[in-house]
CSV table of C-alpha atoms and ligand atoms in Angstrom, one decimal:
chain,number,residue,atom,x,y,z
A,1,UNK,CA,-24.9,9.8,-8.6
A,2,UNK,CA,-25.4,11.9,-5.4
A,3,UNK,CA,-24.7,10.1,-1.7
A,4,UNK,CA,-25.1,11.3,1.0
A,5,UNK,CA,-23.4,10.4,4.7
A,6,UNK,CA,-25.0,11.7,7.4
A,7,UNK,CA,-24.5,11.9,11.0
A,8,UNK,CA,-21.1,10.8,11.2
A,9,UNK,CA,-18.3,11.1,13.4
A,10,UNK,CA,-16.1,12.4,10.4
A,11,UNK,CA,-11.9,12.1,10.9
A,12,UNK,CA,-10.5,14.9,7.9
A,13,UNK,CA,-7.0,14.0,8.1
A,14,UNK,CA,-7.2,17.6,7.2
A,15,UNK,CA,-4.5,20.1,7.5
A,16,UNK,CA,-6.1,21.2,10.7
A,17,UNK,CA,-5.7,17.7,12.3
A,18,UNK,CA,-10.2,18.2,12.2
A,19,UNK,CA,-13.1,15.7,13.5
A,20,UNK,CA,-16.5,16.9,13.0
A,21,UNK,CA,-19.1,15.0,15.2
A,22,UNK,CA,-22.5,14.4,13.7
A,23,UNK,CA,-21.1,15.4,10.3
A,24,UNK,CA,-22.6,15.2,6.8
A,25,UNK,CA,-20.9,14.1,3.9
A,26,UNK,CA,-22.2,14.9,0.3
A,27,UNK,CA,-20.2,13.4,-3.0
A,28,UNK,CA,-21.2,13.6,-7.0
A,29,UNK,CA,-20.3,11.2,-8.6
A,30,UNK,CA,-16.7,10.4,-7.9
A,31,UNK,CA,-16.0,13.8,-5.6
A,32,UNK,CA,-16.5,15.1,-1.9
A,33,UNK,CA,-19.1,18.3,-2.3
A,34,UNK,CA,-19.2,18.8,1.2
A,35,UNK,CA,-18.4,17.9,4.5
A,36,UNK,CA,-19.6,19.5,7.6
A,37,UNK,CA,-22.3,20.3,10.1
A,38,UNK,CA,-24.9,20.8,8.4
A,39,UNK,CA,-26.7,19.6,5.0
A,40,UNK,CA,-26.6,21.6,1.6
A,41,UNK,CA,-30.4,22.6,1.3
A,42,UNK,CA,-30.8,21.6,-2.8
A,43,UNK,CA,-29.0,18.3,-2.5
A,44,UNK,CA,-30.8,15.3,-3.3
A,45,UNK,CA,-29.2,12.3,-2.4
A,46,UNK,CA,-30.2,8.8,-4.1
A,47,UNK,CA,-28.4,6.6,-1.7
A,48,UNK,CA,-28.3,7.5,2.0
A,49,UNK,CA,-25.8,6.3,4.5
A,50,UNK,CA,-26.8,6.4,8.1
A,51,UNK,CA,-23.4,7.6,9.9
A,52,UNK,CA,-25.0,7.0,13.1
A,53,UNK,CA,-22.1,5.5,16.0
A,54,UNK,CA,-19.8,5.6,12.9
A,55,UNK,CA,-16.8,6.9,12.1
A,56,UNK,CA,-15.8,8.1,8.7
A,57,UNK,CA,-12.3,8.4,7.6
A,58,UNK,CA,-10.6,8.6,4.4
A,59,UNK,CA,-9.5,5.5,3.0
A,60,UNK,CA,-6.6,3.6,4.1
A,61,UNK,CA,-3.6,3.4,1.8
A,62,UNK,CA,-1.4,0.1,1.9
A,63,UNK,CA,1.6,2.0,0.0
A,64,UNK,CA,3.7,-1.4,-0.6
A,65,UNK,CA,2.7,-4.8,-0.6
A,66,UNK,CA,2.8,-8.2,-3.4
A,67,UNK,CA,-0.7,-9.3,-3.1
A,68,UNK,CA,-0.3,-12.3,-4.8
A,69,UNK,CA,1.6,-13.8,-2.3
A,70,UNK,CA,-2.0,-14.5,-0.2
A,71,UNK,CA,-1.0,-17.8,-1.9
A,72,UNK,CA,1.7,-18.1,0.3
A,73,UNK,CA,-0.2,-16.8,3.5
A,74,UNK,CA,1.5,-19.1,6.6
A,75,UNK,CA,3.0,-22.1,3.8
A,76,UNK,CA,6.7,-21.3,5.2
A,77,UNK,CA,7.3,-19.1,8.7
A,78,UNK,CA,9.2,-18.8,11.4
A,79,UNK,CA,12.5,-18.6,9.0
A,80,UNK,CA,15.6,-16.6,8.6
A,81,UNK,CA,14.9,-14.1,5.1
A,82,UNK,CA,17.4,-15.8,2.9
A,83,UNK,CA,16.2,-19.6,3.6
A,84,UNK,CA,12.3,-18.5,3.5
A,85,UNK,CA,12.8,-16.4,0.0
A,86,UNK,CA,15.0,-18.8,-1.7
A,87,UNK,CA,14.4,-22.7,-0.4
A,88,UNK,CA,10.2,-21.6,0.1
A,89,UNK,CA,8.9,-18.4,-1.6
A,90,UNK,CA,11.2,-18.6,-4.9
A,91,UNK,CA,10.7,-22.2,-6.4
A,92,UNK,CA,6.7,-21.7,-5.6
A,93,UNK,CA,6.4,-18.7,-6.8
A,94,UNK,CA,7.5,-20.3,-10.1
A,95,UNK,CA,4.7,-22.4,-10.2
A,96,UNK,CA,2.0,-19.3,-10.3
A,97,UNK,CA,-0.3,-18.6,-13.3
A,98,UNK,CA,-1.5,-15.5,-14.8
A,99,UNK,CA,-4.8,-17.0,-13.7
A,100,UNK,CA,-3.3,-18.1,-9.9
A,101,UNK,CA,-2.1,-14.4,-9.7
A,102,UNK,CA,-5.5,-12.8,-10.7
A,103,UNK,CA,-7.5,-14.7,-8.6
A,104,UNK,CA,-5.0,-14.7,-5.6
A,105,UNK,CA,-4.9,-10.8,-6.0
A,106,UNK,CA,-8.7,-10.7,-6.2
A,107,UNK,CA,-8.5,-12.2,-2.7
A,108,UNK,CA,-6.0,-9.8,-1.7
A,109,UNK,CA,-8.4,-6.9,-2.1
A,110,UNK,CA,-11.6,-8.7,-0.6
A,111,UNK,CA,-9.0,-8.8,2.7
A,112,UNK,CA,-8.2,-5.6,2.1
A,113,UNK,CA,-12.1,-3.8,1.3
A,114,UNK,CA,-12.6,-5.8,5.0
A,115,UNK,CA,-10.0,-3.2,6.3
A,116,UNK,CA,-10.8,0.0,5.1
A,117,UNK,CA,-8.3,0.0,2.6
A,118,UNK,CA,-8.7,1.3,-0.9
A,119,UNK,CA,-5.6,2.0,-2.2
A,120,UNK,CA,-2.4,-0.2,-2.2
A,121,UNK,CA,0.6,-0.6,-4.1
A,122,UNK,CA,1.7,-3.4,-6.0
A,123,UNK,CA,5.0,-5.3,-7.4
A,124,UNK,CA,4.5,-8.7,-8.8
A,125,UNK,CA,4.5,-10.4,-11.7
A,126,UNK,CA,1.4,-10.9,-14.2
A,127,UNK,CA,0.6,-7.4,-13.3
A,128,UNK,CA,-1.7,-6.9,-15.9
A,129,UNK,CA,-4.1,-9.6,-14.4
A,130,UNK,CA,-3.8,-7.5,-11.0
A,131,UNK,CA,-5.0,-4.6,-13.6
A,132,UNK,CA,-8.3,-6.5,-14.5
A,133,UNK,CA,-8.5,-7.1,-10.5
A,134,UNK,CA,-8.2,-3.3,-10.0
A,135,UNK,CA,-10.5,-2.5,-12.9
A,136,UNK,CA,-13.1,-4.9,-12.1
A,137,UNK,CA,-13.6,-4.1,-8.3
A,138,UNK,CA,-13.1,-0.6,-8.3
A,139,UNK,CA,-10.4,-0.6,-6.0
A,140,UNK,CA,-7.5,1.7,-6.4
A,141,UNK,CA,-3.9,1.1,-7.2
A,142,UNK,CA,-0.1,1.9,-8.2
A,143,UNK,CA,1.1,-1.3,-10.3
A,144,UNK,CA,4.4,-2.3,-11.1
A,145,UNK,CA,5.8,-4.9,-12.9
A,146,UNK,CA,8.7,-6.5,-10.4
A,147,UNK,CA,12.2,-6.3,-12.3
A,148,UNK,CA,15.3,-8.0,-12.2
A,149,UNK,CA,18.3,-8.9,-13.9
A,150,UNK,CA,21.7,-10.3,-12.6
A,151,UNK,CA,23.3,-10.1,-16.2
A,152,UNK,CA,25.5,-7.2,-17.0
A,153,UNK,CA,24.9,-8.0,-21.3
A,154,UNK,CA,21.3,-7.3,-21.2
A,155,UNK,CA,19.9,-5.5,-23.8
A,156,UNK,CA,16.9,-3.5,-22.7
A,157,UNK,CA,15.3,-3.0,-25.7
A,158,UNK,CA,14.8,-6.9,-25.7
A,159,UNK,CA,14.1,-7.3,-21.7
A,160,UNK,CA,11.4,-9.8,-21.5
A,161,UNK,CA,10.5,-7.7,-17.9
A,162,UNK,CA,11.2,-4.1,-19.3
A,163,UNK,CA,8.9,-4.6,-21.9
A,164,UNK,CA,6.5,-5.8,-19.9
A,165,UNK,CA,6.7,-2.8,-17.7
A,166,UNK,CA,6.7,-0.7,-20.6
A,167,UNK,CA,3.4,-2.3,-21.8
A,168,UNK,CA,1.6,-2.3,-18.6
A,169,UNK,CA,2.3,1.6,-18.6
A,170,UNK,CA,0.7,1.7,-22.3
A,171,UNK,CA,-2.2,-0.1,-21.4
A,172,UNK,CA,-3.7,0.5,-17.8
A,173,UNK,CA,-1.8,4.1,-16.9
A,174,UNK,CA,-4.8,6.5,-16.3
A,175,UNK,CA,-7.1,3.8,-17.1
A,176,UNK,CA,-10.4,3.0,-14.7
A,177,UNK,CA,-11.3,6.4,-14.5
A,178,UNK,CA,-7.6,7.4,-13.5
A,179,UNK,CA,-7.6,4.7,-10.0
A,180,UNK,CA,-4.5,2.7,-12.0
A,181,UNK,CA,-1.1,4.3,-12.1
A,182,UNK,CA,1.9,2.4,-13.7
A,183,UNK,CA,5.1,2.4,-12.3
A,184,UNK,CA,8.6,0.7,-12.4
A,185,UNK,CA,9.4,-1.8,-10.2
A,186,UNK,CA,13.6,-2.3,-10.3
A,187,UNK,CA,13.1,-5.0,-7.3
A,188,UNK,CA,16.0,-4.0,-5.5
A,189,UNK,CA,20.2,-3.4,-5.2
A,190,UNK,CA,21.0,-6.8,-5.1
A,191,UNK,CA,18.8,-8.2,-7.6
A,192,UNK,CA,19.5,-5.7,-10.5
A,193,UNK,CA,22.7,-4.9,-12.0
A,194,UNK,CA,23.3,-1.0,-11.9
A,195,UNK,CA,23.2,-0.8,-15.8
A,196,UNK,CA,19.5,-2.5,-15.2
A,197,UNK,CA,18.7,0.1,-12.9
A,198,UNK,CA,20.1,3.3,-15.2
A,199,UNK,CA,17.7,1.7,-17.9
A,200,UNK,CA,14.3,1.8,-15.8
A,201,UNK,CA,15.5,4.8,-15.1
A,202,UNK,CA,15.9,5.7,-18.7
A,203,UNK,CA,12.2,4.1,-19.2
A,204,UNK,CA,10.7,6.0,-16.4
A,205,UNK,CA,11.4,9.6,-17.6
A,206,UNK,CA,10.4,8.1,-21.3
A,207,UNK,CA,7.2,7.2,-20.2
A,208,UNK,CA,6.6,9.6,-17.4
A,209,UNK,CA,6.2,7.0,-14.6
A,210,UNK,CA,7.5,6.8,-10.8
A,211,UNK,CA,9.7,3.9,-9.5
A,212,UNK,CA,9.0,1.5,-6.3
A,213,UNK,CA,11.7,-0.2,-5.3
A,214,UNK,CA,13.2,-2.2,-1.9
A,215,UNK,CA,15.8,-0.2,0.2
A,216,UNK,CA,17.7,-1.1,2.9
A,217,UNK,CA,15.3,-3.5,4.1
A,218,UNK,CA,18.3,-5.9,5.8
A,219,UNK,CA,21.9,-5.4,7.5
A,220,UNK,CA,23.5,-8.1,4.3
A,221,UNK,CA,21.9,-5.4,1.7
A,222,UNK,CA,23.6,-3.0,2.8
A,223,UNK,CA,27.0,-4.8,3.7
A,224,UNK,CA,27.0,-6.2,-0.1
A,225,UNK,CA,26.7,-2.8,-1.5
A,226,UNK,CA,29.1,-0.7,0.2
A,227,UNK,CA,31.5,-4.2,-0.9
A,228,UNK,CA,30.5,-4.1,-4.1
A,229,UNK,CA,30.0,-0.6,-4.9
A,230,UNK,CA,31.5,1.3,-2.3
A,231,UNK,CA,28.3,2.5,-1.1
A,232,UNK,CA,25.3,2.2,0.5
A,233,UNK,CA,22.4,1.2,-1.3
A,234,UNK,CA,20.2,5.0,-1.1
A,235,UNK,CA,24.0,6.9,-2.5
A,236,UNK,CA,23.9,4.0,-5.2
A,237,UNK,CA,20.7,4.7,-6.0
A,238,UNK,CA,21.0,8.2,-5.9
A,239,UNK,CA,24.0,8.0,-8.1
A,240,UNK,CA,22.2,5.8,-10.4
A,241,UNK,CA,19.8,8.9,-11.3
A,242,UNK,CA,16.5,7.0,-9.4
A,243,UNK,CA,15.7,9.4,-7.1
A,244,UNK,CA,15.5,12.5,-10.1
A,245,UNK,CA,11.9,10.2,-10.4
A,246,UNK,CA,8.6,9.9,-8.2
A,247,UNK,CA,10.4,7.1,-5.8
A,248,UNK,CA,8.3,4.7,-3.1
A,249,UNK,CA,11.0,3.1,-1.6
A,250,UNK,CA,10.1,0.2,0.4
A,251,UNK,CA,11.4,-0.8,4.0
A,252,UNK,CA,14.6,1.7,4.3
A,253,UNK,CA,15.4,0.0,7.7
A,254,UNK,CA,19.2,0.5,7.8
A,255,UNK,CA,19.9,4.3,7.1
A,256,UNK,CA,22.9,6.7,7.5
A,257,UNK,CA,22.5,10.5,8.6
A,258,UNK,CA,23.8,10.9,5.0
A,259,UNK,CA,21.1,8.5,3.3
A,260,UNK,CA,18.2,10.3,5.1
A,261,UNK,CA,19.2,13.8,4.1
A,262,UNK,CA,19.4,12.3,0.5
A,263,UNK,CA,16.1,10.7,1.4
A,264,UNK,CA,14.8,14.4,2.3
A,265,UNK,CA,16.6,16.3,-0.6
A,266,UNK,CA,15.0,14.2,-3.0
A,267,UNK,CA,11.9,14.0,-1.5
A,268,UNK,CA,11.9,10.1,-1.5
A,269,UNK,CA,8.9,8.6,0.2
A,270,UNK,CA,9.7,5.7,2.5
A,271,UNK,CA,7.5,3.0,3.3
A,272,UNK,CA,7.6,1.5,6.7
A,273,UNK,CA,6.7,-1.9,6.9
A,274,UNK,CA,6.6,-2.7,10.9
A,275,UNK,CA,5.5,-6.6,10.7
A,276,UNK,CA,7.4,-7.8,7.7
A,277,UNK,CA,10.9,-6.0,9.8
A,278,UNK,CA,9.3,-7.8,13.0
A,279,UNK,CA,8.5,-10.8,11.2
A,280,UNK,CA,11.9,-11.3,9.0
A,281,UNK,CA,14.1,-10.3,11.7
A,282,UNK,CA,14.9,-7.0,9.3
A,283,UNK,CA,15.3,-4.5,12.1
A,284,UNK,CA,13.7,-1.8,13.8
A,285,UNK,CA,12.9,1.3,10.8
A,286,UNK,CA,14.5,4.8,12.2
A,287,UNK,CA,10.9,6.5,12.0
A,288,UNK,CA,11.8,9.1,15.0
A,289,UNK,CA,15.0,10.2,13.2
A,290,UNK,CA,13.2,10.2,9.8
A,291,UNK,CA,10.3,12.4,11.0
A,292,UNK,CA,13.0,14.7,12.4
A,293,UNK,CA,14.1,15.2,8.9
A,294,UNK,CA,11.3,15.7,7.6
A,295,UNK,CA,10.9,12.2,5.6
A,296,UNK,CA,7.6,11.7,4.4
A,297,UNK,CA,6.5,8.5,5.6
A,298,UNK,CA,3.5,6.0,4.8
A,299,UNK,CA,3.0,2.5,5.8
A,300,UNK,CA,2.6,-0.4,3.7
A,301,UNK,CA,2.1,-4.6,4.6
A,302,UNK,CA,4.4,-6.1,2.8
A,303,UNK,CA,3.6,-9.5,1.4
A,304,UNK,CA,1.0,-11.6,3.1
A,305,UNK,CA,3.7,-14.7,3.7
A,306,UNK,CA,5.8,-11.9,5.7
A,307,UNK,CA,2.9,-10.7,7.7
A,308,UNK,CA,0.4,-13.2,7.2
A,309,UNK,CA,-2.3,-10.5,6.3
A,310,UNK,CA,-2.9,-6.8,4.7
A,311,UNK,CA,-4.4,-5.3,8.0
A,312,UNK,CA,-3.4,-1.8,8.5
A,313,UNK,CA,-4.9,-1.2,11.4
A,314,UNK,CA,-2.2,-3.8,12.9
A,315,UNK,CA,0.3,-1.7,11.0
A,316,UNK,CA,-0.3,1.3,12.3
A,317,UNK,CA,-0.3,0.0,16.1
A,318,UNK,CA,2.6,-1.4,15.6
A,319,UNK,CA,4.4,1.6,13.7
A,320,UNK,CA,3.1,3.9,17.1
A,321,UNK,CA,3.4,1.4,19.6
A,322,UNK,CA,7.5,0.1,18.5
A,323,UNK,CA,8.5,3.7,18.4
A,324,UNK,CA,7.5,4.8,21.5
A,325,UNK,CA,9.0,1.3,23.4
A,326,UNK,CA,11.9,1.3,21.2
A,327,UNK,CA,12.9,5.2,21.6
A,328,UNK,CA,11.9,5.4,25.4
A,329,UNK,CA,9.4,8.0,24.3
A,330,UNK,CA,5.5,7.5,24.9
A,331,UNK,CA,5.2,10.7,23.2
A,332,UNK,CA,6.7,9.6,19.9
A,333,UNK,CA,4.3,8.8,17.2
A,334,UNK,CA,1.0,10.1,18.5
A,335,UNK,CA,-2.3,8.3,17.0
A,336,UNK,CA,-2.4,11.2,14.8
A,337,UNK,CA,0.7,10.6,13.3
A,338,UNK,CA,-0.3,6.7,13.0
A,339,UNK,CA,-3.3,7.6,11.0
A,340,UNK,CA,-1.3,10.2,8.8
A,341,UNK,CA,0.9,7.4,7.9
A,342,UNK,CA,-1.9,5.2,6.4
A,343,UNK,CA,-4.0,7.7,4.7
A,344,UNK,CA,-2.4,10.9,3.6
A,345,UNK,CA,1.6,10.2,3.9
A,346,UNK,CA,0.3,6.7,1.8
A,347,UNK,CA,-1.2,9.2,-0.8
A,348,UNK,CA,2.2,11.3,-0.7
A,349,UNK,CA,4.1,8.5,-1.4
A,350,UNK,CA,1.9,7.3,-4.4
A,351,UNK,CA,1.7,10.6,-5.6
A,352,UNK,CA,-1.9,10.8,-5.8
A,353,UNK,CA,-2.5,13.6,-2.7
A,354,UNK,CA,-4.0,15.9,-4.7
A,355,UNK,CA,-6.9,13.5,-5.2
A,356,UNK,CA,-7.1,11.0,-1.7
A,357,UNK,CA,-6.0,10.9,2.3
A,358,UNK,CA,-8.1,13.9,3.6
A,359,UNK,CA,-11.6,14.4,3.3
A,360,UNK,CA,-12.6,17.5,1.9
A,361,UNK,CA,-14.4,18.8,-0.8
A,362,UNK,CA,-12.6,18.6,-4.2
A,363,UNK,CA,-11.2,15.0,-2.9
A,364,UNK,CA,-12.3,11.7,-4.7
A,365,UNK,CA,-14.7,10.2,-2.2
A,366,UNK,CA,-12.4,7.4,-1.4
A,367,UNK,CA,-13.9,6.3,2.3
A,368,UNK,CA,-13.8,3.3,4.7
A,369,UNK,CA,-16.8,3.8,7.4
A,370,UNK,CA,-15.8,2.1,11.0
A,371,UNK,CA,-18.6,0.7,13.2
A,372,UNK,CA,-18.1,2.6,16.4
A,373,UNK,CA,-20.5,0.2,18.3
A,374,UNK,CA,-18.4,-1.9,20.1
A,375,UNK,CA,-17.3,-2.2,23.5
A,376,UNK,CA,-13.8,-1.7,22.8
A,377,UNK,CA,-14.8,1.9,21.8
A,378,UNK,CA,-16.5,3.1,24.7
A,379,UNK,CA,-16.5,5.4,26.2
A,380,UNK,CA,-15.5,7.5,23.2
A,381,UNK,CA,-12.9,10.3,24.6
A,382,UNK,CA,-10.9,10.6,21.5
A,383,UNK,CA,-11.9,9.2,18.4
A,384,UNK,CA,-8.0,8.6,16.6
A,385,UNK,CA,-6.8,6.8,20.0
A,386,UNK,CA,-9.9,4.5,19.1
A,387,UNK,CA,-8.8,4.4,15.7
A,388,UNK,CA,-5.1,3.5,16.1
A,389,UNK,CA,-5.0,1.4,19.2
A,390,UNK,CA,-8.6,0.1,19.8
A,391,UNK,CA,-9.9,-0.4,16.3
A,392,UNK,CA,-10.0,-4.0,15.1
A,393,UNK,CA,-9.9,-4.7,10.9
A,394,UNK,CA,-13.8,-6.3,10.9
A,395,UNK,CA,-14.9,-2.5,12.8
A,396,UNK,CA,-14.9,-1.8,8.9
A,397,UNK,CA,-18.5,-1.6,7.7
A,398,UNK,CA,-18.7,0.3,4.6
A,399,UNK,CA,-16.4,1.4,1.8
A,400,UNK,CA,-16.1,3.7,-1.1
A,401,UNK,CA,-13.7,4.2,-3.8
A,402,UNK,CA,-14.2,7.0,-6.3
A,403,UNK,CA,-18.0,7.4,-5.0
A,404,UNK,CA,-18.7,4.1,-5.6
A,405,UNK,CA,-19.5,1.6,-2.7
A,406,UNK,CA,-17.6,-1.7,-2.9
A,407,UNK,CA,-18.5,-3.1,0.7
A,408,UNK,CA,-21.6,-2.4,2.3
A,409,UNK,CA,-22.5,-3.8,5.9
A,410,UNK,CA,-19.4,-6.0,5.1
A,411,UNK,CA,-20.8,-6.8,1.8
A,412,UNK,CA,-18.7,-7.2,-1.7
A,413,UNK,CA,-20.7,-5.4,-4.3
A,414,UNK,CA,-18.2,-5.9,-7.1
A,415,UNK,CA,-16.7,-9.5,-5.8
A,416,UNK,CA,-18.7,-12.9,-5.8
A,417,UNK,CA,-16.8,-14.0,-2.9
A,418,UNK,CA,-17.7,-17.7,-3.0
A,419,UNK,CA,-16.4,-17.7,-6.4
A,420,UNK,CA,-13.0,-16.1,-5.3
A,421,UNK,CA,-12.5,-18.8,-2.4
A,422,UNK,CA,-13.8,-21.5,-4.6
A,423,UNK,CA,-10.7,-20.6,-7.1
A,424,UNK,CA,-8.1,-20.1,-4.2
A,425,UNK,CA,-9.3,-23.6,-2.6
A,426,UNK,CA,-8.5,-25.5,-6.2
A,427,UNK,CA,-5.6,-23.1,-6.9
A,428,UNK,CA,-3.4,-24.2,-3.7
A,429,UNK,CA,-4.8,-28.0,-4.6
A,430,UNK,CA,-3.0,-27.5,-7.8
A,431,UNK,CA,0.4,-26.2,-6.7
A,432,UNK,CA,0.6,-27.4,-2.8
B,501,ZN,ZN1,8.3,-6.1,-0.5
């Protein structure tokens, strides 16, 4: 099918950092044909969007979060990490159901269409249901089964959550006209033996699959490595053969010079999650001295109970804006370097830049279309300022993923969102 976008204020992301005003946008079927000034003379468009006062820019990319845990959205704040996870988040989370988690994911992605983002990544449990979510909305996504294992006897040809992993990868990788990609999710240092972790490794290069995985997100991590192992967790990991894989590692708060040069070497892809560290009490991320090393970084959520919601746009204020107050240095992370984080350093880190985070022709026409008609956008000096520190999460208008549009005028077009709240409303009922 042939779209067309015309008259658009069009943000590339592209190499050379490029906004067109009064653009056009052309795109067959899944792909970009065109973007620029002017429109191709033989192409017929079947559905026409009017970029008039809009902005265009590629879709964002929430490169870690558990969207399940919408469930949990403000049940248990305001806590120190270890009492929230194991006296609150742990013994409900029990209580879920494939069905709780497909339905509490579908809401996840209504929240986060409403935001411009189409891409996120995943770790939970019942990840296949999050697979039928990803499927049927046309959203896109990197999926990982969450593992753990505290028992140095396991046998992983017999892991209830290897295998799980394993079959996820068999069954969804590529699928949806390649917007699903399986990874392995080894949850974290402390939650996985090191034998566990040599064995997702093991899987990983079997199957041909990344790994996402928590790093470094608090001080008492890293303390019960280094006492355990003699290390910190990024040299155990490292030593533990994860990083020879496609790595998202999530959080990576409390970093060495010598675990961010084997960040760099490896070219691990961090994840910077600046409300959940705000939130949790983590810590403040060392983007400035990450940057400086060359460290690609994207920005993810986290889950919704740490946060309490998938907005990016309040992600990437707060990645620019903590920097700059944090470091003494206005200058820091400029609003271009915000908006890099969320769409192309996002695509980096899932490993799908080739296909998403500029526009450009040859690029899936993965989109999110901002409403630039608002009085906190005028007047309209600079366009990415707007975006990063003006720009509100309901500016969103529009959306497309892989040429398709899911939202339009703030309309699901794949979702029957009564039907989506109606199942949350009986699903908390049920377990709260
Ligand atoms: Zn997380």
């Amino acid at each position: 099918m042939n779209t067309l976008i015309k008259n658009a204020t069009i943000v590339t992301m592209d190499e050379d950092n490029k906004v067109i005003q009064n653009g056009y946008i052309t795109i067959v079927d899944d792909k970009i044909t065109y973007v620029g000034k002017s429109l191709p003379e033989d192409f017929l468009p079947r559905v026409i969007i009017d970029g008039k006062h809009k902005a265009v820019l590629p879709g964002l990319v929430n490169a870690h979060t558990h969207t399940p845990m919408v469930l949990l959205r403000s049940y248990a704040d305001d806590l120190p990490l270890q009492e929230w996870l194991f006296d609150k988040i742990f013994p409900i989370e029990d209580q879920f159901t494939a069905e709780d988690v497909y339905w509490a994911s579908m809401l996840a992605v209504m929240e986060m269409l409403k935001s411009g983002t189409t891409c996120f990544a995943d770790m939970y449990f019942f990840m296949e249901e999050i697979a039928k979510v990803v499927s049927k909305t046309g959203i896109r996504a990197n999926l990982s089964r969450g593992l753990q294992c505290f028992d140095t006897d396991f046998d992983p040809k017999q892991d209830r959550r290897l295998l799980e992993n394993e079959q996820l990868f068999k069954d969804w990788d590529g699928e949806g006209n390649g917007r699903i990609k399986i990874a392995l999710g080894p949850h974290s240092v402390y939650t996985c033996v090191p034998g566990y972790i040599e064995a997702t490794v093991e899987l990983a290069q079997r199957l041909g699959a990344g790994i996402h995985i928590h790093i470094s997100e608090t001080l008492k991590e890293n303390q019960e490595c280094l006492n355990k192992y003699g290390k910190t967790p990024i040299r155990h990991l490292y030593d533990l053969g994860v990083f020879n894989m496609h790595t998202i590692g999530a959080h990576c708060v409390h970093l060495s010079d010598e675990d961010m040069d084997i960040l760099k070497e490896n070219n691990v892809n961090v994840v910077y999650n600046p409300t959940s560290n705000l939130k949790l009490a983590s810590g403040i991320t060392p983007v400035k001295r990450m940057m400086d090393k060359g460290i690609n970084i994207a920005l993810g959520t986290d889950g919704a109970s740490s946060n309490n919601n998938l907005n990016m746009f309040e992600e990437m204020h707060l990645a620019a804006l903590i920097s700059k107050g944090v470091e003494g240095e206005p200058t820091l992370i400029r609003a271009y370097d915000a908006l890099k984080m969320a769409t192309i350093n996002g695509a980096k880190a899932l490993g799908i830049d080739h296909e998403v985070g500029v526009i450009k022709p040859g690029m899936k026409a993965d989109l999110a279309i901002v409403n630039l008609n608002k009085p906190h956008f005028y007047p309209m000096h600079n366009v990415m300022a707007n975006l990063t520190y003006s720009a509100q999460a309901a500016d969103i208008e529009t959306v497309l993923v892989d040429g398709k549009i899911l939202m339009e005028k703030g309309e699901f077009k794949t979702i029957d969102a009564e039907e989506v709240i109606y199942n949350i409303k009986k699903i908390s009922e049920r377990i709260f």
